[in-house]
Short mmCIF file of C-alpha atoms and ligand atoms in Angstrom, two decimals:
data_model
loop_
_atom_site.label_atom_id
_atom_site.label_comp_id
_atom_site.label_asym_id
_atom_site.label_seq_id
_atom_site.Cartn_x
_atom_site.Cartn_y
_atom_site.Cartn_z
CA MET C 148 25.30 -0.69 -6.57
CA ILE C 149 23.26 -0.17 -9.71
CA ASP C 150 24.76 2.11 -12.32
CA PHE C 151 21.76 4.11 -13.38
CA THR C 152 21.48 4.91 -17.07
CA GLU C 153 20.84 8.51 -18.14
CA GLU C 154 17.28 7.47 -18.96
CA GLN C 155 16.75 5.88 -15.55
CA LEU C 156 18.09 8.99 -13.81
CA GLU C 157 15.55 11.09 -15.64
CA ARG C 158 12.72 8.60 -15.23
CA TYR C 159 13.23 8.24 -11.49
CA SER C 160 14.49 11.79 -10.85
CA ARG C 161 11.48 12.72 -8.71
CA HIS C 162 12.18 9.79 -6.41
CA ILE C 163 15.92 10.40 -6.30
CA LEU C 164 15.29 14.03 -5.36
CA LEU C 165 13.31 12.98 -2.29
CA ASP C 166 15.69 13.01 0.68
CA ASP C 167 14.06 9.93 2.20
CA VAL C 168 14.10 7.92 -1.01
CA GLY C 169 17.15 9.06 -2.91
CA VAL C 170 19.48 6.88 -4.92
CA ASP C 171 19.38 4.08 -2.34
CA GLY C 172 15.61 4.00 -2.23
CA GLN C 173 15.31 3.84 -6.01
CA GLU C 174 17.82 1.02 -6.05
CA LYS C 175 15.72 -0.87 -3.51
CA LEU C 176 12.64 -0.34 -5.66
CA LEU C 177 14.36 -1.69 -8.74
CA GLN C 178 15.38 -4.79 -6.82
CA ALA C 179 12.00 -5.33 -5.13
CA LYS C 180 9.35 -7.91 -5.93
CA VAL C 181 5.68 -7.12 -5.29
CA LEU C 182 2.70 -9.38 -5.96
CA ILE C 183 -0.65 -7.81 -6.73
CA VAL C 184 -3.61 -10.07 -6.08
CA GLY C 185 -6.43 -9.10 -8.42
CA ALA C 186 -6.17 -6.94 -11.54
CA GLY C 187 -9.35 -5.06 -10.73
CA GLY C 188 -10.40 -1.81 -9.11
CA LEU C 189 -7.58 -1.77 -6.56
CA GLY C 190 -5.00 -3.82 -8.42
CA CYS C 191 -5.11 -1.68 -11.57
CA PRO C 192 -4.12 1.68 -10.09
CA ALA C 193 -1.65 -0.03 -7.77
CA ALA C 194 -0.08 -1.88 -10.71
CA LEU C 195 0.30 1.27 -12.77
CA TYR C 196 1.91 3.24 -9.95
CA LEU C 197 4.22 0.44 -8.90
CA ALA C 198 5.30 -0.03 -12.50
CA ALA C 199 5.86 3.70 -12.89
CA ALA C 200 7.85 3.73 -9.65
CA GLY C 201 10.25 1.15 -11.05
CA VAL C 202 9.42 -1.77 -8.77
CA GLY C 203 11.67 -4.26 -10.52
CA THR C 204 9.45 -7.32 -10.50
CA ILE C 205 5.68 -7.11 -10.26
CA GLY C 206 3.55 -10.23 -10.22
CA ILE C 207 -0.14 -9.90 -10.94
CA ILE C 208 -2.69 -12.65 -10.52
CA ASP C 209 -6.28 -12.78 -11.77
CA SER C 210 -8.20 -15.37 -13.75
CA ASP C 211 -10.90 -13.08 -15.13
CA ILE C 212 -11.26 -11.48 -18.49
CA VAL C 213 -12.07 -7.80 -18.96
CA GLU C 214 -15.76 -6.99 -19.19
CA ILE C 215 -17.36 -3.71 -20.12
CA SER C 216 -18.72 -3.25 -16.57
CA ASN C 217 -15.12 -3.25 -15.26
CA LEU C 218 -14.10 -0.18 -17.22
CA GLN C 219 -15.84 2.30 -14.91
CA ARG C 220 -13.11 1.77 -12.28
CA GLN C 221 -10.49 -0.79 -13.36
CA ILE C 222 -8.30 1.89 -14.84
CA ALA C 223 -5.65 -0.24 -16.56
CA HIS C 224 -8.25 -1.86 -18.82
CA PHE C 225 -9.39 -0.07 -21.94
CA THR C 226 -12.41 -0.59 -24.19
CA LYS C 227 -10.22 -2.46 -26.67
CA ASP C 228 -9.34 -4.97 -23.94
CA ILE C 229 -12.85 -6.39 -23.52
CA ASN C 230 -12.56 -10.21 -23.50
CA VAL C 231 -8.78 -10.01 -23.00
CA SER C 232 -7.42 -11.57 -19.82
CA LYS C 233 -7.12 -8.95 -17.07
CA VAL C 234 -3.51 -9.78 -16.27
CA ASP C 235 -2.46 -9.49 -19.91
CA SER C 236 -4.32 -6.21 -20.25
CA ALA C 237 -2.73 -4.81 -17.07
CA ALA C 238 0.74 -6.09 -17.97
CA GLU C 239 0.57 -4.37 -21.35
CA LYS C 240 -0.12 -0.99 -19.73
CA MET C 241 2.50 -1.52 -17.04
CA GLN C 242 5.17 -2.29 -19.62
CA ALA C 243 4.03 0.64 -21.74
CA ILE C 244 4.56 2.96 -18.78
CA ASN C 245 7.87 1.38 -17.84
CA PRO C 246 9.72 -1.12 -20.05
CA ASP C 247 12.40 -1.19 -17.34
CA ILE C 248 10.49 -3.64 -15.15
CA THR C 249 9.54 -7.32 -15.28
CA VAL C 250 5.86 -8.22 -15.06
CA LYS C 251 4.89 -11.78 -14.19
CA THR C 252 1.33 -12.73 -14.96
CA TYR C 253 -0.64 -15.54 -13.35
CA LYS C 254 -3.98 -16.48 -14.92
CA ASP C 255 -5.15 -18.33 -11.89
CA TYR C 256 -7.35 -18.26 -8.79
CA LEU C 257 -5.48 -18.20 -5.54
CA CYS C 258 -6.41 -21.13 -3.36
CA ALA C 259 -4.91 -23.02 -0.44
CA GLU C 260 -3.15 -25.40 -2.80
CA ASN C 261 -1.31 -22.89 -4.96
CA ILE C 262 -0.91 -19.75 -2.85
CA THR C 263 2.34 -20.66 -1.09
CA LYS C 264 4.07 -21.50 -4.34
CA ILE C 265 2.91 -18.24 -5.95
CA ILE C 266 3.60 -15.73 -3.18
CA GLU C 267 6.87 -17.21 -1.91
CA GLY C 268 9.77 -15.01 -2.90
CA TYR C 269 7.79 -11.77 -3.08
CA ASP C 270 8.80 -8.98 -0.72
CA PHE C 271 5.34 -7.52 -0.37
CA VAL C 272 1.81 -8.54 -1.34
CA LEU C 273 -0.95 -6.12 -2.23
CA ASP C 274 -4.42 -7.54 -1.77
CA GLY C 275 -6.93 -6.20 -4.25
CA THR C 276 -9.32 -9.14 -4.33
CA ASP C 277 -13.06 -8.85 -4.41
CA ASN C 278 -13.92 -11.74 -2.11
CA PHE C 279 -13.43 -12.61 1.53
CA PRO C 280 -12.24 -16.21 1.22
CA THR C 281 -9.28 -14.95 -0.81
CA LYS C 282 -8.67 -12.00 1.52
CA PHE C 283 -8.42 -14.38 4.48
CA LEU C 284 -6.30 -16.80 2.48
CA VAL C 285 -3.87 -14.01 1.52
CA ASN C 286 -3.71 -12.93 5.16
CA ASP C 287 -3.06 -16.46 6.39
CA ALA C 288 -0.45 -17.28 3.77
CA CYS C 289 1.39 -14.00 4.32
CA VAL C 290 1.40 -14.55 8.08
CA PHE C 291 2.69 -18.10 7.67
CA LEU C 292 5.41 -17.01 5.26
CA GLY C 293 6.18 -13.74 7.06
CA ILE C 294 5.47 -11.58 4.00
CA PRO C 295 4.20 -8.05 4.70
CA PHE C 296 1.02 -7.13 2.86
CA SER C 297 -1.59 -4.47 2.36
CA HIS C 298 -5.27 -5.25 2.81
CA GLY C 299 -7.74 -3.17 0.88
CA GLY C 300 -11.49 -3.10 0.45
CA ILE C 301 -14.04 -0.82 -1.15
CA LEU C 302 -17.81 -0.69 -1.10
CA ARG C 303 -20.17 1.94 -2.43
CA PHE C 304 -18.54 5.21 -1.29
CA ASN C 305 -16.27 3.69 1.31
CA GLY C 306 -12.81 2.27 1.45
CA GLN C 307 -10.61 0.66 4.05
CA THR C 308 -6.98 -0.41 4.16
CA MET C 309 -4.37 -1.66 6.60
CA THR C 310 -0.81 -2.88 6.34
CA VAL C 311 0.26 -6.03 8.11
CA ILE C 312 3.78 -6.92 9.20
CA PRO C 313 3.34 -10.57 10.21
CA GLY C 314 4.39 -11.40 13.74
CA GLN C 315 4.68 -7.74 14.65
CA THR C 316 1.42 -5.98 13.93
CA ALA C 317 -2.29 -6.81 13.90
CA CYS C 318 -3.31 -9.14 11.09
CA TYR C 319 -6.61 -9.08 9.23
CA ARG C 320 -7.91 -11.96 11.36
CA CYS C 321 -7.07 -10.10 14.57
CA SER C 322 -9.92 -7.73 13.77
CA PHE C 323 -12.14 -9.60 11.33
CA ARG C 324 -11.63 -13.16 12.59
CA THR C 325 -13.60 -15.20 10.00
CA PRO C 326 -15.11 -14.51 6.58
CA PRO C 327 -18.71 -13.28 6.73
CA PRO C 328 -21.37 -15.75 5.58
CA PRO C 329 -21.38 -15.73 1.74
CA ASP C 330 -25.09 -14.86 1.51
CA ALA C 331 -24.59 -11.70 3.60
CA VAL C 332 -21.90 -10.29 1.34
CA PRO C 333 -22.83 -7.52 -1.07
CA SER C 334 -20.33 -7.56 -3.91
CA CYS C 335 -19.45 -4.59 -6.07
CA ALA C 336 -21.74 -6.20 -8.60
CA GLN C 337 -24.71 -5.99 -6.25
CA ALA C 338 -23.87 -2.94 -4.18
CA GLY C 339 -22.17 -0.67 -6.66
CA VAL C 340 -19.09 1.44 -6.11
CA LEU C 341 -18.00 4.93 -7.05
CA GLY C 342 -15.21 4.30 -9.55
CA ALA C 343 -12.74 6.86 -8.26
CA ILE C 344 -12.84 5.21 -4.81
CA ALA C 345 -10.91 2.32 -6.31
CA GLY C 346 -8.18 4.72 -7.38
CA MET C 347 -8.08 6.40 -3.98
CA LEU C 348 -7.67 3.11 -2.18
CA GLY C 349 -5.42 1.33 -4.67
CA THR C 350 -2.97 4.20 -4.72
CA ILE C 351 -2.85 4.29 -0.91
CA GLN C 352 -1.95 0.61 -1.04
CA ALA C 353 0.70 1.30 -3.67
CA ALA C 354 2.16 4.05 -1.48
CA GLU C 355 2.36 1.60 1.42
CA ALA C 356 4.23 -0.89 -0.78
CA LEU C 357 6.68 1.84 -1.84
CA LYS C 358 7.12 2.96 1.77
CA TYR C 359 7.77 -0.58 2.92
CA ILE C 360 10.39 -1.18 0.23
CA THR C 361 12.21 2.11 0.74
CA GLY C 362 11.77 2.21 4.53
CA VAL C 363 10.26 5.68 4.38
CA GLY C 364 8.03 6.88 7.19
CA GLU C 365 5.61 4.82 9.22
CA LEU C 366 3.44 2.13 7.75
CA LEU C 367 -0.31 1.92 8.20
CA THR C 368 0.05 -0.88 10.74
CA ASN C 369 -2.07 -1.49 13.83
CA GLY C 370 -4.66 0.77 12.30
CA LEU C 371 -7.46 0.54 9.79
CA LEU C 372 -7.72 3.62 7.59
CA THR C 373 -11.31 4.11 6.52
CA PHE C 374 -12.92 6.80 4.47
CA ASP C 375 -16.34 7.81 3.30
CA ALA C 376 -16.11 9.71 0.02
CA ARG C 377 -19.53 11.31 0.53
CA THR C 378 -18.07 13.46 3.28
CA MET C 379 -14.38 12.82 2.53
CA ALA C 380 -13.99 11.95 6.17
CA PHE C 381 -10.90 9.83 6.80
CA ARG C 382 -10.46 7.91 10.05
CA LYS C 383 -7.70 5.74 11.37
CA ILE C 384 -9.08 3.18 13.77
CA ASN C 385 -6.50 1.86 16.17
CA LEU C 386 -6.09 -1.89 16.08
CA LYS C 387 -3.77 -4.16 17.97
CA ARG C 388 -2.62 -7.72 17.77
CA GLN C 389 -5.13 -9.85 19.60
CA VAL C 390 -3.82 -12.56 21.90
CA LYS C 391 -6.90 -14.56 20.96
CA CYS C 392 -6.31 -14.24 17.20
CA PRO C 393 -6.77 -17.73 15.78
CA LEU C 394 -3.84 -17.12 13.43
CA CYS C 395 -1.24 -14.89 15.07
CA GLY C 396 -2.40 -15.04 18.70
CA ASP C 397 -0.91 -16.95 21.61
CA ASN C 398 -2.75 -20.20 20.96
CA PRO C 399 -3.43 -20.30 17.24
CA SER C 400 -6.09 -22.72 16.05
CA ILE C 401 -5.23 -22.16 12.39
CA THR C 402 -2.07 -24.07 11.67
CA ARG C 403 -2.37 -24.71 7.96
CA LEU C 404 -3.92 -23.06 4.92
CA VAL C 405 -7.49 -23.98 4.11
CA ASP C 406 -9.97 -22.55 1.66
CA ALA C 407 -12.89 -20.84 3.36
CA GLU C 408 -16.44 -21.82 2.56
CA GLN C 409 -17.38 -21.07 -1.05
CA SER C 410 -13.78 -20.72 -2.00
CA VAL C 411 -12.69 -19.04 -5.14
CA CYS C 412 -11.47 -22.39 -6.37
CA GLU C 413 -15.04 -23.67 -6.20
CA LEU C 414 -16.24 -20.58 -7.99
CA LYS C 415 -14.15 -21.65 -10.92
CA THR C 416 -16.59 -24.45 -11.66
CA ASP C 417 -19.62 -22.55 -10.44
CA PRO C 418 -19.16 -19.03 -11.71
CA VAL C 419 -21.14 -16.23 -10.17
CA ALA C 420 -22.32 -13.31 -12.25
CA ALA C 421 -19.69 -10.62 -12.35
CA MET G 207 48.14 31.42 3.40
CA THR G 208 45.53 29.31 1.73
CA THR G 209 45.31 25.57 1.44
CA THR G 210 44.10 24.23 -1.82
CA ILE G 211 41.37 21.65 -1.45
CA THR G 212 41.17 19.18 -4.26
CA ALA G 213 38.06 17.34 -5.21
CA ASP G 214 37.99 13.55 -4.85
CA VAL G 215 35.24 13.38 -7.44
CA PHE G 216 34.55 15.98 -10.08
CA GLN G 217 31.44 16.57 -12.07
CA ASP G 218 30.97 19.13 -14.81
CA LEU G 219 27.29 20.04 -14.81
CA LYS G 220 27.63 22.84 -17.34
CA GLY G 221 24.45 22.96 -19.37
CA VAL G 222 22.62 20.59 -17.00
CA GLY G 223 19.48 22.29 -15.74
CA CYS G 224 17.38 21.86 -12.62
CA PRO G 225 16.57 19.37 -11.27
CA MET G 226 18.82 16.94 -13.16
CA ASN G 227 21.93 18.72 -11.84
CA LEU G 228 20.81 17.88 -8.31
CA VAL G 229 19.92 14.31 -9.30
CA LYS G 230 23.43 13.85 -10.69
CA THR G 231 24.95 15.44 -7.60
CA LYS G 232 23.04 12.99 -5.41
CA VAL G 233 24.16 10.06 -7.53
CA ALA G 234 27.78 11.24 -7.23
CA PHE G 235 27.45 11.49 -3.45
CA SER G 236 25.95 8.00 -3.26
CA LYS G 237 29.20 6.60 -4.62
CA MET G 238 31.44 8.61 -2.28
CA LYS G 239 32.57 8.11 1.29
CA SER G 240 31.72 10.48 4.10
CA GLY G 241 34.29 13.29 4.28
CA GLN G 242 35.24 13.13 0.61
CA VAL G 243 34.99 16.25 -1.50
CA LEU G 244 32.84 16.67 -4.59
CA GLY G 245 33.74 19.34 -7.11
CA LEU G 246 30.96 20.69 -9.29
CA ILE G 247 30.71 23.09 -12.17
CA LEU G 248 27.25 24.67 -12.13
CA ASP G 249 25.63 27.17 -14.47
CA ASN G 250 24.85 30.66 -13.29
CA GLY G 251 21.21 31.38 -12.42
CA PRO G 252 18.88 28.72 -10.99
CA PRO G 253 21.56 25.98 -10.77
CA ILE G 254 23.91 27.95 -8.50
CA ASN G 255 20.92 29.27 -6.56
CA ASN G 256 19.40 25.86 -5.96
CA VAL G 257 21.98 23.07 -5.87
CA PRO G 258 24.13 24.35 -2.97
CA ARG G 259 20.99 25.12 -0.95
CA SER G 260 19.69 21.58 -1.48
CA VAL G 261 22.95 19.87 -0.57
CA ILE G 262 23.19 21.97 2.62
CA ARG G 263 19.69 20.84 3.52
CA GLU G 264 20.88 17.25 3.23
CA GLY G 265 23.67 17.96 5.69
CA HIS G 266 26.66 18.34 3.35
CA GLU G 267 29.11 21.20 3.75
CA ILE G 268 29.90 23.81 1.09
CA LEU G 269 33.65 24.41 1.25
CA SER G 270 33.86 27.06 -1.44
CA GLN G 271 32.06 28.50 -4.40
CA GLU G 272 33.52 30.87 -6.91
CA GLN G 273 32.45 32.23 -10.23
CA LEU G 274 34.70 31.42 -13.17
CA ASP G 275 35.53 33.66 -16.13
CA ASP G 276 32.88 32.06 -18.32
CA GLY G 277 30.18 32.85 -15.75
CA THR G 278 29.80 29.29 -14.44
CA TRP G 279 30.50 28.38 -10.84
CA SER G 280 33.02 26.05 -9.29
CA VAL G 281 31.69 24.55 -6.05
CA LEU G 282 33.42 22.26 -3.57
CA ILE G 283 31.23 20.23 -1.21
CA ARG G 284 32.27 17.88 1.59
CA LYS G 285 30.05 14.84 1.90
CA ALA G 286 28.38 14.46 5.29
CA MET Z 252 -24.75 6.48 29.61
CA GLN Z 253 -21.91 7.99 27.64
CA ILE Z 254 -20.08 5.77 25.15
CA THR Z 255 -17.97 6.29 22.05
CA VAL Z 256 -19.10 4.67 18.82
CA ASN Z 257 -16.82 4.84 15.80
CA GLY Z 258 -14.93 7.69 17.36
CA GLU Z 259 -17.98 9.81 18.19
CA ALA Z 260 -19.39 10.45 21.62
CA ASN Z 261 -22.88 9.02 22.13
CA GLU Z 262 -25.35 9.61 24.91
CA LEU Z 263 -27.59 6.58 25.37
CA ASN Z 264 -30.85 6.80 27.28
CA GLU Z 265 -30.99 3.10 28.02
CA ALA Z 266 -29.84 2.12 31.48
CA GLU Z 267 -28.81 -1.30 30.24
CA ILE Z 268 -27.70 -2.02 26.74
CA ASN Z 269 -25.86 -4.89 25.11
CA LEU Z 270 -23.96 -4.95 21.83
CA ALA Z 271 -26.81 -6.63 19.94
CA LYS Z 272 -29.12 -3.78 20.90
CA LEU Z 273 -26.52 -1.16 20.03
CA LEU Z 274 -26.17 -2.64 16.54
CA ASP Z 275 -29.93 -2.41 16.26
CA ILE Z 276 -30.13 1.20 17.48
CA ARG Z 277 -27.34 2.21 15.12
CA GLN Z 278 -29.30 0.63 12.27
CA VAL Z 279 -26.48 -1.60 11.13
CA GLU Z 280 -28.29 -3.26 8.27
CA SER Z 281 -26.42 -6.53 8.27
CA PRO Z 282 -24.55 -7.27 11.48
CA GLU Z 283 -22.83 -10.23 9.81
CA MET Z 284 -20.90 -7.67 7.75
CA VAL Z 285 -19.50 -5.94 10.83
CA ALA Z 286 -16.74 -6.96 13.20
CA VAL Z 287 -17.14 -5.41 16.62
CA GLN Z 288 -14.32 -4.16 18.77
CA LEU Z 289 -14.98 -3.13 22.37
CA ASN Z 290 -12.21 -1.11 24.01
CA GLY Z 291 -9.78 -2.47 21.47
CA GLU Z 292 -10.75 -6.13 21.92
CA PHE Z 293 -12.56 -8.23 19.33
CA VAL Z 294 -15.99 -9.45 20.43
CA GLU Z 295 -17.41 -12.66 19.02
CA MET Z 296 -20.85 -12.43 17.52
CA LYS Z 297 -22.18 -15.10 19.85
CA ASN Z 298 -21.32 -12.82 22.75
CA TYR Z 299 -23.16 -9.72 21.50
CA THR Z 300 -26.22 -10.32 23.69
CA SER Z 301 -24.21 -11.10 26.80
CA THR Z 302 -21.88 -8.12 26.41
CA TYR Z 303 -23.31 -5.13 28.26
CA LEU Z 304 -21.91 -1.68 27.82
CA LYS Z 305 -20.84 0.71 30.52
CA THR Z 306 -20.07 4.40 30.55
CA GLY Z 307 -16.78 5.24 28.87
CA ASP Z 308 -16.80 2.20 26.59
CA ASP Z 309 -15.29 2.61 23.16
CA VAL Z 310 -17.05 0.64 20.43
CA GLU Z 311 -15.87 0.29 16.86
CA PHE Z 312 -17.89 -1.26 14.08
CA LEU Z 313 -15.42 -2.50 11.49
CA TYR Z 314 -17.18 -3.13 8.21
CA PHE Z 315 -16.19 -6.03 6.03
CA MET Z 316 -15.21 -4.53 2.69
CA GLY Z 317 -14.42 -6.63 -0.31
CA GLY Z 318 -14.49 -4.81 -3.56
CA GLY Z 319 -11.41 -4.79 -5.66
CA SER Z 320 -11.14 -7.04 -8.61
CA ARG Z 321 -14.60 -8.04 -9.77
ZN1 ZN B 115 -3.86 -11.94 13.95
#
């Protein structure tokens, strides 16, 4: 059992006071390891809240540097951070909020080659990537390794998120199957996004991570939570594991990790405008 | 005839306000076994009004509470 | 014909309608960015034209959403 310091008791008092979290839950948080994929719109608010919550080890991976167009929504990055690596910028803020935790930074693109090595050992993965090849790769790797994760996506005024417990609940491929053709995909850069949406979604993902670690409540599994901020209508669409899922179904056709077409690793040498 | 109950763990929370008095109570309980007794000294006012109520809500049993000469309260609680 | 689309009841005048046509009627601007679920089961895009709807069907359009880091 951890012997909390006076400072920790005060810092985490609002968690300890919660019947369902309590001393045990805070201890679990301090011992937990969460990986955040992408230090952008979703990853930033998630990183700040997970750091504040006292998640003991937080990994954060992103190869980009901060640009002025990021600041409208990527809330851990400040004007002074322009041209600084996103993971360094995020880590600085996380440690400023909570020096109690360990932040591991990875200035890298996730690809089939490196993903297993990076995500192995984490208890939970929070997907905040901007692109579908990586989203599918995160899904596949987490399913192969049995690591629970939160999927999140935002576009314009909309957001969606689901939590996946591999082998038990619907995975991202159960419902979305394969990445959409690259030319059909509107990115945030092309489509735009209301900045606060990123905070709404990223903090939902962070709450799921905290719930998973502490065992509180019911996770957002077998359901896709979607919202439209124009009407503030929230919907939970029921999903289920599909027997025909190429990854977690009865006869899986995906048996190893591969990079989808126009992988992020290729983007490294052929950068697209951010 | 009265039986004197003695506390297995004792915590003096004189001068400790809300909600840190409850936080410390919860930490004390987390290190105790079910059935053991926690003795607390709580300030008059919000502490004595709030802490016993909260521990009851969490299923623990208040065995006694009495005001001492200095105005503080001595409370005995059995852990659920 | 009465069907449910994205949780809302819809009355369709067409006697016969397949998923491809429904996507068209609902003005889904790029069908490649939507995954379709019919009564809880995923439907492959190549089967949109051969999948005809019947009264009581429950259709969900699940939009691909990226966003996030960039
Ligand atoms: Zn699946």
